Coordinates of C-alpha atoms in Angstrom, one line a residue:
X1394 CA 23.1 234.0 23.3
X1395 CA 26.3 231.7 23.2
X1396 CA 29.2 232.1 20.9
X1397 CA 29.0 228.9 19.4
X1398 CA 25.5 228.9 18.7
X1399 CA 26.1 231.9 16.6
X1400 CA 28.8 230.3 14.5
X1401 CA 26.7 227.0 14.4
X1402 CA 23.7 228.5 12.6
X1403 CA 25.2 230.4 9.8
X1404 CA 26.9 227.0 9.1
X1405 CA 23.8 225.1 9.2
X1406 CA 22.0 227.7 6.9
X1407 CA 25.1 227.8 4.4
X1408 CA 25.0 223.8 4.0
X1409 CA 21.4 224.1 3.3
X1410 CA 22.2 226.6 0.5
X1411 CA 25.0 224.6 -1.0
X1412 CA 23.1 221.4 -1.1
X1413 CA 20.1 223.4 -2.8
X1414 CA 22.5 225.1 -5.3
X1415 CA 24.0 221.8 -6.0
X1416 CA 20.6 220.3 -6.8
X1417 CA 19.7 223.3 -9.1
X1418 CA 23.1 222.7 -11.1
X1419 CA 22.5 219.0 -11.8
X1420 CA 18.7 219.1 -12.1
X1421 CA 16.6 217.4 -13.4
X1422 CA 16.9 215.3 -10.1
X1423 CA 14.5 213.1 -8.6
X1424 CA 15.1 212.5 -4.8
X1425 CA 12.6 209.5 -4.5
X1426 CA 14.7 207.8 -7.0
X1427 CA 17.3 205.7 -5.2
X1428 CA 20.0 206.3 -7.7
X1429 CA 19.0 209.9 -8.0
X1430 CA 19.4 210.1 -4.0
X1431 CA 22.9 208.3 -3.9
X1432 CA 24.2 210.7 -6.5
X1433 CA 23.0 213.8 -4.4
X1434 CA 24.8 212.4 -1.4
X1435 CA 28.0 211.9 -3.7
X1436 CA 27.6 215.4 -5.0
X1437 CA 27.1 217.2 -1.9
X1438 CA 30.4 215.8 0.2
X1439 CA 32.3 218.7 -0.5
X1440 CA 29.8 221.2 0.1
X1441 CA 29.0 219.7 3.5
X1442 CA 32.5 219.7 4.3
X1443 CA 33.3 223.4 3.1
X1444 CA 30.2 224.5 5.3
X1445 CA 31.5 222.4 8.4
X1446 CA 34.8 223.9 8.1
X1447 CA 33.1 227.5 7.8
X1448 CA 31.2 226.9 11.0
X1449 CA 34.3 225.4 13.1
X1450 CA 36.8 228.4 12.0
X1451 CA 33.9 230.9 12.7
X1452 CA 33.5 229.1 16.3
X1453 CA 37.3 229.1 17.0
X1454 CA 37.3 232.8 16.2
X1455 CA 34.2 233.9 18.2
X1456 CA 35.6 231.7 21.1
X1457 CA 39.2 233.5 20.8
X1458 CA 37.6 236.9 20.8
X1459 CA 35.1 236.1 23.9
X1460 CA 35.3 239.0 26.3
X1461 CA 36.6 241.5 23.9
X1462 CA 33.2 242.8 22.6
X1463 CA 34.3 245.1 19.7
X1464 CA 36.6 242.7 18.2
X1465 CA 34.2 239.7 18.9
X1466 CA 31.5 242.0 17.0
X1467 CA 33.9 242.4 14.0
X1468 CA 34.5 238.7 13.7
X1469 CA 30.8 238.1 13.9
X1470 CA 30.2 240.6 11.3
X1471 CA 33.2 239.0 9.0
X1472 CA 31.1 235.5 9.3
X1473 CA 28.0 237.2 8.1
X1474 CA 29.7 239.0 5.2
X1475 CA 31.6 235.8 4.3
X1476 CA 28.6 233.6 4.6
X1477 CA 26.5 236.0 2.4
X1478 CA 29.4 236.2 -0.2
X1479 CA 29.2 232.3 -0.1
X1480 CA 25.5 232.3 -0.8
X1481 CA 25.7 234.9 -3.6
X1482 CA 28.5 233.1 -5.2
X1483 CA 26.7 229.7 -5.2
X1484 CA 23.8 231.5 -6.7
X1485 CA 25.9 232.8 -9.6
X1486 CA 27.8 229.6 -9.9
X1487 CA 24.4 227.9 -11.0
X1488 CA 24.2 229.8 -14.0
X1489 CA 27.5 229.2 -14.9
X1490 CA 27.4 225.5 -14.4
X1491 CA 24.5 225.0 -16.0
X1492 CA 26.1 226.5 -19.3
X1493 CA 29.7 225.4 -18.8
X1494 CA 29.3 222.2 -16.8
X1495 CA 32.1 223.2 -14.4
X1496 CA 32.0 225.6 -11.3
X1497 CA 33.2 229.2 -11.6
X1498 CA 36.9 229.5 -10.8
X1499 CA 39.8 231.6 -11.4
X1500 CA 40.7 230.0 -14.7
X1501 CA 37.3 230.9 -16.0
X1502 CA 37.6 234.5 -15.0
X1503 CA 41.0 235.1 -16.6
X1504 CA 39.7 233.9 -19.8
X1505 CA 37.3 236.7 -19.8
X1506 CA 39.1 240.1 -20.2
X1507 CA 36.3 242.2 -21.3
X1508 CA 32.8 241.7 -19.8
X1509 CA 31.3 243.8 -22.6
X1510 CA 32.3 240.9 -25.0
X1511 CA 30.4 238.2 -23.1
X1512 CA 27.3 240.2 -22.6
X1513 CA 25.4 238.2 -25.3
X1514 CA 26.2 234.8 -23.8
X1515 CA 25.5 235.9 -20.1
X1516 CA 22.1 237.2 -21.4
X1517 CA 21.4 233.9 -23.0
X1518 CA 22.0 231.7 -20.2
X1519 CA 20.4 233.9 -17.7
X1520 CA 16.6 234.2 -16.8
X1521 CA 14.3 236.2 -14.6
X1522 CA 14.3 233.6 -12.4
X1523 CA 18.0 233.1 -11.9
X1524 CA 18.5 236.9 -11.3
X1525 CA 15.4 236.8 -8.9
X1526 CA 17.1 233.8 -6.7
X1527 CA 20.4 235.7 -6.8
X1528 CA 19.1 238.7 -5.0
X1529 CA 16.3 236.9 -2.9
X1530 CA 18.4 233.9 -1.6
X1531 CA 21.2 236.1 0.1
X1532 CA 18.6 238.4 1.8
X1533 CA 16.5 235.3 2.8
X1534 CA 20.0 233.9 4.1
X1535 CA 20.6 237.1 6.2
X1536 CA 16.7 237.2 7.6
X1537 CA 17.0 233.6 8.7
X1538 CA 20.1 234.4 10.7
X1539 CA 18.3 237.0 12.4
X1540 CA 15.9 234.6 13.6
X1541 CA 18.7 232.3 15.2
X1542 CA 16.0 229.4 15.8
X1543 CA 15.7 228.2 19.3
X1544 CA 16.5 224.7 18.2
X1545 CA 20.0 225.6 17.9
X1546 CA 20.4 226.9 21.5
X1547 CA 20.6 223.5 22.9
X1548 CA 23.7 221.0 23.2
X1549 CA 21.9 218.1 21.6
X1550 CA 21.6 220.0 18.4
X1551 CA 25.4 220.1 18.2
X1552 CA 25.5 216.3 18.5
X1553 CA 22.7 215.7 16.3
X1554 CA 24.4 217.9 13.3
X1555 CA 27.7 215.9 14.0
X1556 CA 26.3 212.8 13.7
X1557 CA 24.4 213.9 10.6
X1558 CA 27.5 215.5 8.8
X1559 CA 29.4 212.1 9.5
X1560 CA 26.6 210.1 8.4
X1561 CA 26.1 212.3 5.1
X1562 CA 29.8 212.2 4.3
X1563 CA 30.1 208.2 4.9
X1564 CA 27.1 207.5 2.5
X1565 CA 28.5 210.0 0.2
X1566 CA 31.5 208.2 0.0
X1567 CA 30.0 204.7 -0.2
X1568 CA 27.5 205.7 -2.8
X1569 CA 29.8 207.6 -4.8
X1570 CA 31.2 204.2 -6.0
X1571 CA 27.8 202.7 -6.4
X1572 CA 26.2 205.5 -8.4
X1573 CA 26.2 205.7 -12.1
X1574 CA 29.5 206.4 -13.7
X1575 CA 28.6 209.4 -15.3
X1576 CA 28.8 211.5 -12.0
X1577 CA 32.4 210.6 -11.7
X1578 CA 33.0 212.1 -15.2
X1579 CA 31.7 215.2 -14.3
X1580 CA 32.8 218.4 -11.7
X1581 CA 29.5 218.4 -10.0
X1582 CA 31.1 217.3 -6.9
X1583 CA 33.3 220.3 -6.5
X1584 CA 32.1 223.0 -4.2
X1585 CA 32.4 226.0 -6.2
X1586 CA 33.7 228.4 -3.3
X1587 CA 36.8 225.6 -2.5
X1588 CA 37.3 225.4 -6.2
X1589 CA 37.4 229.0 -6.6
X1590 CA 40.0 229.5 -3.7
X1591 CA 42.1 226.5 -4.8
X1592 CA 42.6 228.2 -8.2
X1593 CA 43.8 231.5 -6.6
X1594 CA 46.1 229.7 -4.4
X1595 CA 47.4 227.8 -7.3
X1596 CA 47.9 230.8 -9.2
X1597 CA 49.4 232.9 -6.4
X1598 CA 52.0 230.2 -5.7
X1599 CA 52.7 229.3 -9.3
X1600 CA 51.4 225.8 -9.1
X1601 CA 53.1 223.4 -11.3
X1602 CA 52.0 219.9 -12.3
X1603 CA 54.4 216.9 -11.9
X1604 CA 53.9 213.9 -14.1
X1605 CA 56.0 211.1 -12.3
X1606 CA 57.8 208.5 -14.3
X1607 CA 60.9 208.2 -16.4
X1608 CA 60.6 207.9 -20.1
X1609 CA 63.0 206.8 -23.2
X1610 CA 65.2 209.7 -24.4
X1611 CA 63.4 208.8 -28.1
X1612 CA 60.0 209.9 -26.8
X1613 CA 61.4 213.5 -27.1
X1614 CA 61.7 213.3 -30.6
X1615 CA 58.2 214.0 -31.2
X1616 CA 58.9 217.6 -30.2
X1617 CA 62.2 218.1 -32.4
X1618 CA 62.0 221.4 -34.4
X1619 CA 60.0 221.2 -37.7
X1620 CA 63.2 222.4 -39.6
X1621 CA 65.0 219.2 -38.4
X1622 CA 62.8 216.8 -40.2
X1623 CA 63.3 215.5 -43.5
X1624 CA 60.2 215.6 -45.9
X1625 CA 59.7 214.2 -49.4
X1626 CA 59.2 216.1 -52.4
X1627 CA 55.4 216.4 -53.1
X1628 CA 55.5 216.3 -57.0
X1629 CA 52.1 214.6 -57.4
X1630 CA 50.6 218.3 -56.3
X1631 CA 52.5 220.1 -59.0
X1632 CA 53.6 223.6 -58.6
X1633 CA 52.7 225.4 -55.3
X1634 CA 49.7 227.8 -55.3
X1635 CA 50.5 231.6 -54.9
X1636 CA 47.9 232.5 -52.3
X1637 CA 46.9 231.0 -49.0
X1638 CA 43.5 231.6 -47.0
X1639 CA 43.2 229.9 -43.5
X1640 CA 39.7 229.8 -42.2
X1641 CA 39.5 229.2 -38.7
X1642 CA 35.8 228.2 -37.8
X1643 CA 35.0 229.7 -34.2
X1644 CA 34.1 226.6 -31.7
X1645 CA 33.4 223.9 -34.6
X1646 CA 33.9 220.4 -33.7
X1647 CA 34.4 217.7 -36.6
X1648 CA 31.7 215.6 -34.6
X1649 CA 28.8 218.0 -36.0
X1650 CA 30.1 218.5 -39.4
X1651 CA 28.6 216.4 -42.1
X1652 CA 32.1 216.6 -44.1
X1653 CA 33.5 214.9 -41.0
X1654 CA 31.2 212.0 -40.8
X1655 CA 28.6 213.6 -38.6
X1656 CA 24.8 212.3 -39.0
X1657 CA 23.5 215.9 -39.6
X1658 CA 23.5 217.7 -43.0
X1659 CA 25.4 220.7 -41.6
X1660 CA 27.8 221.3 -44.5
X1661 CA 26.5 220.7 -48.0
X1662 CA 29.0 223.1 -49.6
X1663 CA 32.0 221.4 -48.2
X1664 CA 30.6 218.1 -48.7
X1665 CA 30.4 219.0 -52.3
X1666 CA 33.9 220.0 -52.5
X1667 CA 35.6 216.9 -51.1
X1668 CA 36.3 215.8 -54.5
X1669 CA 38.5 219.0 -54.6
X1670 CA 40.5 218.6 -51.2
X1671 CA 42.3 216.6 -48.8
X1672 CA 40.2 215.9 -45.6
X1673 CA 42.2 215.1 -42.4
X1674 CA 39.9 212.9 -40.6
X1675 CA 41.9 213.1 -37.1
X1676 CA 42.9 216.6 -36.7
X1677 CA 42.8 218.0 -33.3
X1678 CA 42.9 221.5 -31.5
X1679 CA 45.8 221.3 -29.0
X1680 CA 43.7 222.9 -26.3
X1681 CA 40.0 224.4 -26.0
X1682 CA 40.8 228.2 -25.8
X1683 CA 40.6 230.6 -28.9
X1684 CA 43.5 232.9 -28.1
X1685 CA 45.5 229.7 -27.2
X1686 CA 45.0 228.4 -30.5
X1687 CA 46.5 231.4 -31.9
X1688 CA 50.0 229.8 -30.6
X1689 CA 50.1 227.0 -33.0
X1690 CA 47.9 228.3 -35.7
X1691 CA 50.1 231.4 -36.1
X1692 CA 53.6 230.4 -34.8
X1693 CA 53.5 226.7 -35.0
X1694 CA 54.3 226.3 -31.3
X1695 CA 52.4 224.3 -28.7
X1696 CA 50.4 226.7 -26.3
X1697 CA 52.4 225.8 -23.1
X1698 CA 51.1 224.0 -20.2
X1699 CA 48.2 225.6 -18.2
X1700 CA 50.6 227.2 -15.7
X1701 CA 52.4 228.8 -18.4
X1702 CA 50.1 229.7 -21.3
X1703 CA 51.6 232.1 -23.8
X1704 CA 51.2 235.0 -24.5
X1705 CA 52.3 235.5 -21.0
X1706 CA 55.1 238.2 -20.6
X1707 CA 57.4 239.6 -22.9
X1708 CA 58.5 236.4 -24.5
X1709 CA 59.7 236.5 -28.0
X1710 CA 58.0 234.3 -30.8
X1711 CA 58.9 232.3 -33.7
X1712 CA 58.6 234.0 -37.3
X1713 CA 54.9 232.9 -38.5
X1714 CA 54.2 231.5 -41.7
X1715 CA 52.6 234.9 -42.8
X1716 CA 55.9 236.8 -42.3
X1717 CA 57.8 234.1 -44.4
X1718 CA 55.2 234.3 -46.9
X1719 CA 55.3 238.1 -46.9
X1720 CA 59.3 238.2 -47.0
X1721 CA 59.9 235.0 -49.5
X1722 CA 57.0 235.2 -51.7
X1723 CA 55.8 238.9 -51.7
X1724 CA 52.6 238.1 -50.5
X1725 CA 50.2 241.0 -48.9
X1726 CA 49.2 239.6 -45.4
X1727 CA 46.1 240.1 -43.3
X1728 CA 43.9 239.0 -40.3
X1729 CA 40.1 239.0 -40.5
X1730 CA 38.3 238.5 -37.2
X1731 CA 34.4 238.7 -36.9
X1732 CA 35.2 238.8 -33.1
X1733 CA 36.7 241.5 -31.2
X1734 CA 40.4 241.0 -32.4
X1735 CA 41.8 242.5 -29.3
X1736 CA 40.2 239.6 -27.3
X1737 CA 43.4 237.7 -25.6
X1738 CA 45.8 239.9 -27.7
X1739 CA 45.0 238.1 -30.8
X1740 CA 45.6 241.4 -32.9
X1741 CA 48.9 241.8 -31.5
X1742 CA 49.8 238.1 -32.1
X1743 CA 48.8 238.4 -35.5
X1744 CA 50.8 241.3 -36.2
X1745 CA 53.9 240.0 -34.8
X1746 CA 53.3 236.7 -36.6
X1747 CA 53.6 238.6 -39.9
X1748 CA 49.9 240.2 -40.5
X1749 CA 50.4 243.6 -42.2
X1750 CA 46.6 244.4 -41.5
X1751 CA 44.3 243.4 -38.9
X1752 CA 40.2 243.8 -39.7
X1753 CA 37.6 243.4 -36.8
X1754 CA 34.1 244.3 -36.7
X1755 CA 34.6 247.9 -36.6
X1756 CA 36.5 247.7 -40.1
X1757 CA 33.9 245.2 -41.8
X1758 CA 30.9 247.3 -41.5
X1759 CA 28.6 244.8 -40.9
X1760 CA 26.1 244.5 -38.3
X1761 CA 26.9 242.8 -34.8
X1762 CA 25.5 239.4 -34.8
X1763 CA 26.3 239.7 -30.8
X1764 CA 28.3 241.3 -28.4
X1765 CA 31.2 238.9 -29.4
X1766 CA 31.3 240.4 -33.0
X1767 CA 29.8 240.7 -36.5
X1768 CA 28.4 238.3 -39.1
X1769 CA 30.3 235.5 -40.8
X1770 CA 29.0 237.0 -44.0
X1771 CA 30.5 240.5 -43.0
X1772 CA 34.1 238.5 -42.7
X1773 CA 33.8 236.9 -46.2
X1774 CA 32.7 240.3 -47.8
X1775 CA 35.7 242.0 -46.2
X1776 CA 38.1 239.5 -47.5
X1777 CA 36.5 239.3 -50.8
X1778 CA 37.0 243.1 -51.0
X1779 CA 40.5 242.8 -49.5
X1780 CA 41.5 240.2 -52.5
X1781 CA 40.0 242.4 -55.2
X1782 CA 41.8 245.3 -54.3
X1783 CA 45.2 243.5 -54.4
X1784 CA 45.4 244.0 -58.2
X1785 CA 46.8 240.5 -58.9
X1786 CA 49.3 240.6 -55.8
X1787 CA 49.7 237.1 -54.1
X1788 CA 48.3 237.0 -50.7
X1789 CA 48.0 235.3 -47.4
X1790 CA 44.8 235.6 -45.4
X1791 CA 43.7 234.4 -41.9
X1792 CA 39.9 234.6 -41.4
X1793 CA 38.3 233.9 -38.2
X1794 CA 34.4 233.5 -38.0
X1795 CA 32.3 233.7 -34.9
X1796 CA 28.8 233.0 -35.2
X1797 CA 29.4 229.2 -34.2
X1798 CA 30.2 230.7 -30.7
X1799 CA 27.6 230.6 -27.9
X1800 CA 25.1 231.7 -28.0
X1801 CA 25.4 230.3 -31.6
X1802 CA 23.5 233.0 -34.1
X1803 CA 22.7 232.5 -37.8
X1804 CA 21.7 235.6 -40.0
X1805 CA 18.1 236.6 -39.6
X1806 CA 17.4 236.0 -43.2
X1807 CA 18.2 232.3 -42.9
X1808 CA 15.5 229.9 -42.5
X1809 CA 16.5 227.4 -39.5
X1810 CA 16.7 223.5 -40.2
X1811 CA 14.8 221.5 -37.7
X1812 CA 17.6 219.1 -37.2
X1813 CA 16.6 215.9 -35.3
X1814 CA 18.9 213.1 -33.8
X1815 CA 19.7 209.9 -35.5
X1816 CA 17.2 208.1 -33.4
X1817 CA 14.4 210.6 -34.3
X1818 CA 14.5 212.5 -30.9
X1819 CA 14.2 216.4 -31.2
X1820 CA 17.7 218.2 -30.9
X1821 CA 18.1 220.3 -27.9
X1822 CA 17.8 224.0 -27.7
X1823 CA 21.2 225.2 -27.9
X1824 CA 22.6 222.4 -30.0
X1825 CA 20.0 222.8 -32.6
X1826 CA 21.1 226.7 -32.7
X1827 CA 24.7 225.5 -33.1
X1828 CA 23.8 223.1 -36.0
X1829 CA 22.2 225.9 -37.8
X1830 CA 25.3 228.1 -37.3
X1831 CA 27.5 225.6 -38.8
X1832 CA 25.0 225.2 -41.6
X1833 CA 25.3 229.1 -42.4
X1834 CA 29.0 229.3 -42.0
X1835 CA 29.3 226.5 -44.6
X1836 CA 27.5 228.7 -46.9
X1837 CA 29.6 231.4 -46.4
X1838 CA 32.8 229.3 -47.3
X1839 CA 31.0 228.2 -50.4
X1840 CA 30.3 231.8 -51.1
X1841 CA 34.1 232.5 -51.1
X1842 CA 35.2 229.4 -53.1
X1843 CA 32.4 230.5 -55.7
X1844 CA 34.4 234.0 -55.7
X1845 CA 37.7 232.2 -56.4
X1846 CA 36.4 230.5 -59.1
X1847 CA 34.9 233.6 -60.8
X1848 CA 37.9 235.4 -60.4
X1849 CA 39.9 232.4 -61.9
X1850 CA 41.9 232.3 -58.5
X1851 CA 40.9 228.8 -57.5
X1852 CA 43.8 226.8 -59.2
X1853 CA 46.2 229.4 -57.6
X1854 CA 44.9 229.5 -54.3
X1855 CA 45.2 227.0 -51.2
X1856 CA 42.2 227.4 -48.6
X1857 CA 42.4 225.8 -45.4
X1858 CA 39.4 225.3 -43.6
X1859 CA 40.0 224.2 -39.4
X1860 CA 38.3 224.8 -36.0
X1861 CA 40.0 226.6 -33.1
X1862 CA 38.7 224.0 -31.0
X1863 CA 35.4 222.2 -30.7
X1864 CA 32.0 222.4 -28.6
X1865 CA 30.3 219.9 -26.3
X1866 CA 26.7 219.5 -25.6
X1867 CA 26.5 216.7 -23.7
X1868 CA 25.5 213.9 -26.3
X1869 CA 28.4 211.3 -25.3
X1870 CA 29.3 212.4 -22.1
X1871 CA 26.4 214.0 -20.2
X1872 CA 28.7 216.1 -17.7
X1873 CA 30.6 217.7 -20.4
X1874 CA 29.4 221.2 -22.3
X1875 CA 31.2 224.0 -23.9
X1876 CA 35.0 224.0 -24.5
X1877 CA 38.1 224.2 -22.7
X1878 CA 36.9 221.7 -20.0
X1879 CA 37.9 218.4 -21.4
X1880 CA 39.7 216.0 -23.9
X1881 CA 36.9 214.2 -25.3
X1882 CA 36.3 214.3 -29.3
X1883 CA 33.7 216.8 -29.4
X1884 CA 36.0 219.2 -27.4
X1885 CA 39.3 219.0 -29.4
X1886 CA 38.7 217.1 -32.7
X1887 CA 38.2 219.8 -35.5
X1888 CA 37.9 219.8 -39.2
X1889 CA 40.9 220.3 -41.1
X1890 CA 40.5 220.5 -45.0
X1891 CA 42.7 221.8 -47.8
X1892 CA 41.0 222.7 -50.9
X1893 CA 42.4 223.3 -54.1
X1894 CA 40.8 222.0 -57.3
X1895 CA 44.2 221.7 -59.3
X1896 CA 46.2 220.0 -56.6
X1897 CA 43.6 217.9 -54.9
X1898 CA 41.7 216.9 -58.1
X1899 CA 39.7 213.6 -57.0
X1900 CA 40.3 214.4 -53.4
X1901 CA 41.7 212.2 -50.5
X1902 CA 41.2 211.4 -46.8
X1903 CA 44.2 211.0 -44.5
X1904 CA 43.9 209.3 -41.4
X1905 CA 46.8 210.2 -39.3
X1906 CA 46.5 211.9 -36.1
X1907 CA 47.8 215.4 -35.9
X1908 CA 47.2 218.9 -34.5
X1909 CA 47.1 222.5 -35.0
X1910 CA 50.9 222.7 -34.6
X1911 CA 51.4 220.5 -37.5
X1912 CA 49.5 223.0 -39.7
X1913 CA 52.4 225.5 -40.7
X1914 CA 54.9 222.8 -41.4
X1915 CA 52.3 220.9 -43.5
X1916 CA 51.6 224.4 -45.5
X1917 CA 55.3 225.1 -45.8
X1918 CA 55.8 221.3 -47.1
X1919 CA 53.1 222.3 -49.7
X1920 CA 54.3 225.7 -50.6
X1921 CA 57.9 224.6 -50.9
X1922 CA 59.0 227.0 -48.2
X1923 CA 61.6 225.8 -45.4
X1924 CA 60.2 225.4 -42.1
X1925 CA 61.1 228.2 -39.4
X1926 CA 64.1 226.7 -37.0
X1927 CA 61.9 227.1 -34.0
X1928 CA 58.6 225.7 -35.4
X1929 CA 57.3 222.6 -33.5
X1930 CA 55.0 220.1 -35.2
X1931 CA 55.7 218.2 -38.6
X1932 CA 54.2 217.9 -41.8
X1933 CA 50.9 215.8 -42.1
X1934 CA 51.7 214.9 -45.8
X1935 CA 54.8 213.2 -44.8
X1936 CA 55.2 209.4 -43.4
X1937 CA 58.0 210.9 -40.8
X1938 CA 55.0 212.4 -38.8
X1939 CA 54.7 210.5 -35.8
X1940 CA 50.8 210.2 -35.8
X1941 CA 50.5 211.5 -32.5
X1942 CA 48.8 214.7 -31.1
X1943 CA 49.2 216.0 -27.7
X1944 CA 46.2 217.7 -25.8
X1945 CA 45.6 219.7 -22.8
X1946 CA 42.7 221.2 -20.9
X1947 CA 42.5 222.9 -17.6
X1948 CA 38.7 224.4 -16.7
X1949 CA 37.6 221.1 -15.2
X1950 CA 41.0 220.5 -13.6
X1951 CA 44.5 220.2 -15.3
X1952 CA 44.3 217.4 -18.1
X1953 CA 46.8 216.2 -20.5
X1954 CA 46.3 213.8 -23.2
X1955 CA 47.2 212.5 -26.6
X1956 CA 45.9 210.6 -29.7
X1957 CA 48.1 207.7 -30.7
X1958 CA 46.9 206.0 -33.7
X1959 CA 43.4 204.6 -32.8
X1960 CA 43.9 205.3 -28.9
X1961 CA 43.2 208.3 -26.9
X1962 CA 45.0 208.6 -23.5
X1963 CA 43.9 211.0 -20.8
X1964 CA 45.4 211.9 -17.4
X1965 CA 43.6 214.4 -14.8
X1966 CA 46.1 215.6 -12.4
X1967 CA 43.7 217.1 -10.0
X1968 CA 41.6 213.9 -9.8
X1969 CA 44.3 211.5 -10.3
X1970 CA 42.5 209.3 -12.9
X1971 CA 43.8 208.3 -16.2
X1972 CA 41.6 206.8 -19.2
X1973 CA 42.3 204.9 -22.4
X1974 CA 39.8 204.7 -25.3
X1975 CA 40.1 202.5 -28.4
X1976 CA 38.3 205.1 -30.8
X1977 CA 38.2 202.5 -33.5
X1978 CA 35.6 200.4 -31.8
X1979 CA 34.4 203.1 -29.2
X1980 CA 34.4 206.6 -31.3
X1981 CA 32.5 208.2 -28.6
X1982 CA 34.7 207.5 -25.9
X1983 CA 32.4 205.6 -23.6
X1984 CA 34.3 202.8 -22.5
X1985 CA 37.5 202.8 -20.8
X1986 CA 40.1 200.2 -21.7
X1987 CA 42.9 201.0 -19.5
X1988 CA 42.6 197.7 -17.5
X1989 CA 42.9 195.7 -20.7
X1990 CA 46.0 197.3 -22.0
X1991 CA 48.2 198.4 -19.0
X1992 CA 51.4 198.3 -21.3
X1993 CA 49.9 200.9 -23.6
X1994 CA 48.7 203.0 -20.9
X1995 CA 52.2 203.1 -19.3
X1996 CA 53.6 204.1 -22.7
X1997 CA 51.3 206.6 -23.2
X1998 CA 51.9 208.2 -19.6
X1999 CA 55.3 208.5 -20.1
X2000 CA 54.7 210.1 -23.7
X2001 CA 52.8 212.8 -22.1
X2002 CA 55.3 213.1 -19.3
X2003 CA 58.0 213.7 -22.2
X2004 CA 55.5 216.6 -23.7
X2005 CA 55.4 218.4 -20.3
X2006 CA 59.1 218.3 -19.9
X2007 CA 59.6 219.2 -23.5
X2008 CA 57.2 222.2 -23.1
X2009 CA 58.9 223.3 -19.7
X2010 CA 62.2 223.2 -21.4
X2011 CA 61.2 225.3 -24.4
X2012 CA 59.6 228.0 -22.3
X2013 CA 62.9 227.8 -20.3
X2014 CA 65.0 228.4 -23.5
X2015 CA 62.7 231.8 -24.4
X2016 CA 63.2 233.0 -20.6
X2017 CA 67.2 232.5 -21.4
X2018 CA 66.8 234.1 -24.7
X2019 CA 65.2 237.0 -23.1
X2020 CA 67.6 237.4 -20.0
X2021 CA 70.6 237.2 -22.0
X2022 CA 68.9 240.0 -24.5
X2023 CA 69.8 237.7 -27.5
X2024 CA 67.5 239.5 -29.8
X2025 CA 66.0 237.0 -32.5
X2026 CA 68.6 234.4 -32.2
X2027 CA 67.4 231.0 -32.5
X2028 CA 67.4 228.8 -29.2
X2029 CA 68.3 225.2 -29.6
X2030 CA 66.5 223.2 -26.4
X2031 CA 68.2 219.9 -26.9
X2032 CA 70.6 220.7 -23.9
X2033 CA 67.6 221.5 -21.8
X2034 CA 65.4 218.7 -22.7
X2035 CA 68.1 215.8 -22.2
X2036 CA 69.4 217.1 -19.0

């Protein structure tokens, strides 16, 4: 049997598996329809190319070792092992793509530091057929290799294959531009094996994205320290409260909360409290990961660019708001996490940020709702008990819920609501579970507010409700699901509500765009505290706030973006595209207006470039601080920024 034939046949089988797996990822799909067939051709270009490269490399290695039987046999077995591994990876990726709408890569793996925690999500998105195909398809691949069909022993087969590959790629390229636009907004066209290898290489090489273009120096003013800004006195709110509770709703997008304008009645308690609250209508998570959200929420610093997320390495952190309240106001402080608090080092970050105590599921005594953690009721129970045991001492608490995280659970005693879409269509399986989870946590927040009123603490307690990031279900962007992979409203727009019946009587809404990095400066402004010198962000209650929010994502390619008034800008580094949306007339971001506003597009690109440069300089300052062993000294980054 010729060596070329032996390399060629595995490549053909791999191509068949890759295309079939891609078809399974983007199902439902009807190849009888021209549009769907065109999309399939466009989706699978990368798969055909990877299979072709595999065959060419294997053939070259086999030819190079011809005449050296032992080495040739080793190469052949390496081809079999690599091919089988690629098949297994394709099968696993089907489940990953179906649940996350993106291929499995190193970035996704690095966010999972304990498989035990994610067990519930894996089980929820895995069925017996998926397990069966993961086992059987690789076996079928190996059995097919043993047959070595006679067709591939003839030279014309190679010619036919080459013509077929060239024609497939050419048609895919052509129809990729003619097919429906939704496929271009997805990452379905990526070959998962290539995506994994690329992500590993980037990590090993320390890849660093560059955004070309100069920008005016004043664009860096958005990143001045919070302490360098001037804030007006907030006399209209009266005396500052003694106590603060920050409630972070896991994976909760403002797009699905009635209090934030959603069409589903998911927040009856919060909606009823808007007369006692400030509602920020355009608040954003800076990034779509839970542990990254700890950076702005606890330390008031941006999470860092994707190639240098914090926490990474022995870096000093600013003093958190909890530490300031403990030292300056004598507050008790604690962190309450419904999920495993050690996930991503969140417990360590909380302690370093000034929390005196950390309570996780094991300390709460509630049943585990999923492998992720306990019920939200257990969190509120523990928080109430902790407040009661304080004997009137002021307190600062950060409480993080969990049941709105995939697989979206609610307490067994709760009766699920059969939500429908605004047009009367039934809501999908996962989304209806999610909406009921929001409804449930809304009830738990209401229970906490009732407790504060009963104890006479309501007027002296500021309660903040936000989300660590959003969640997507393909409502407005069919190719987007979950979190961490895009910059759309459902991914990063979060609730931000300040509640206090005395301070905010009558209620008000603020439309200024801001983000998590602005939370601590805003709270410090309300509480009459001086912002820490190395906090970033600005008070959302001051007209000096720039009205911009800087955003990033990386699971589906490194993306940077920003909110600027009514406009949202997106830049995808990997794919080389940029988009501009006018949210005032297009709140669901379905019409790109880049061509209509080229000057604004250029300005926002430069502002994003300034953000990346500012973040690199901020990180460089901390590295300089560490190398000089300067202890807790404040590092001024201006010299680095303006060099």
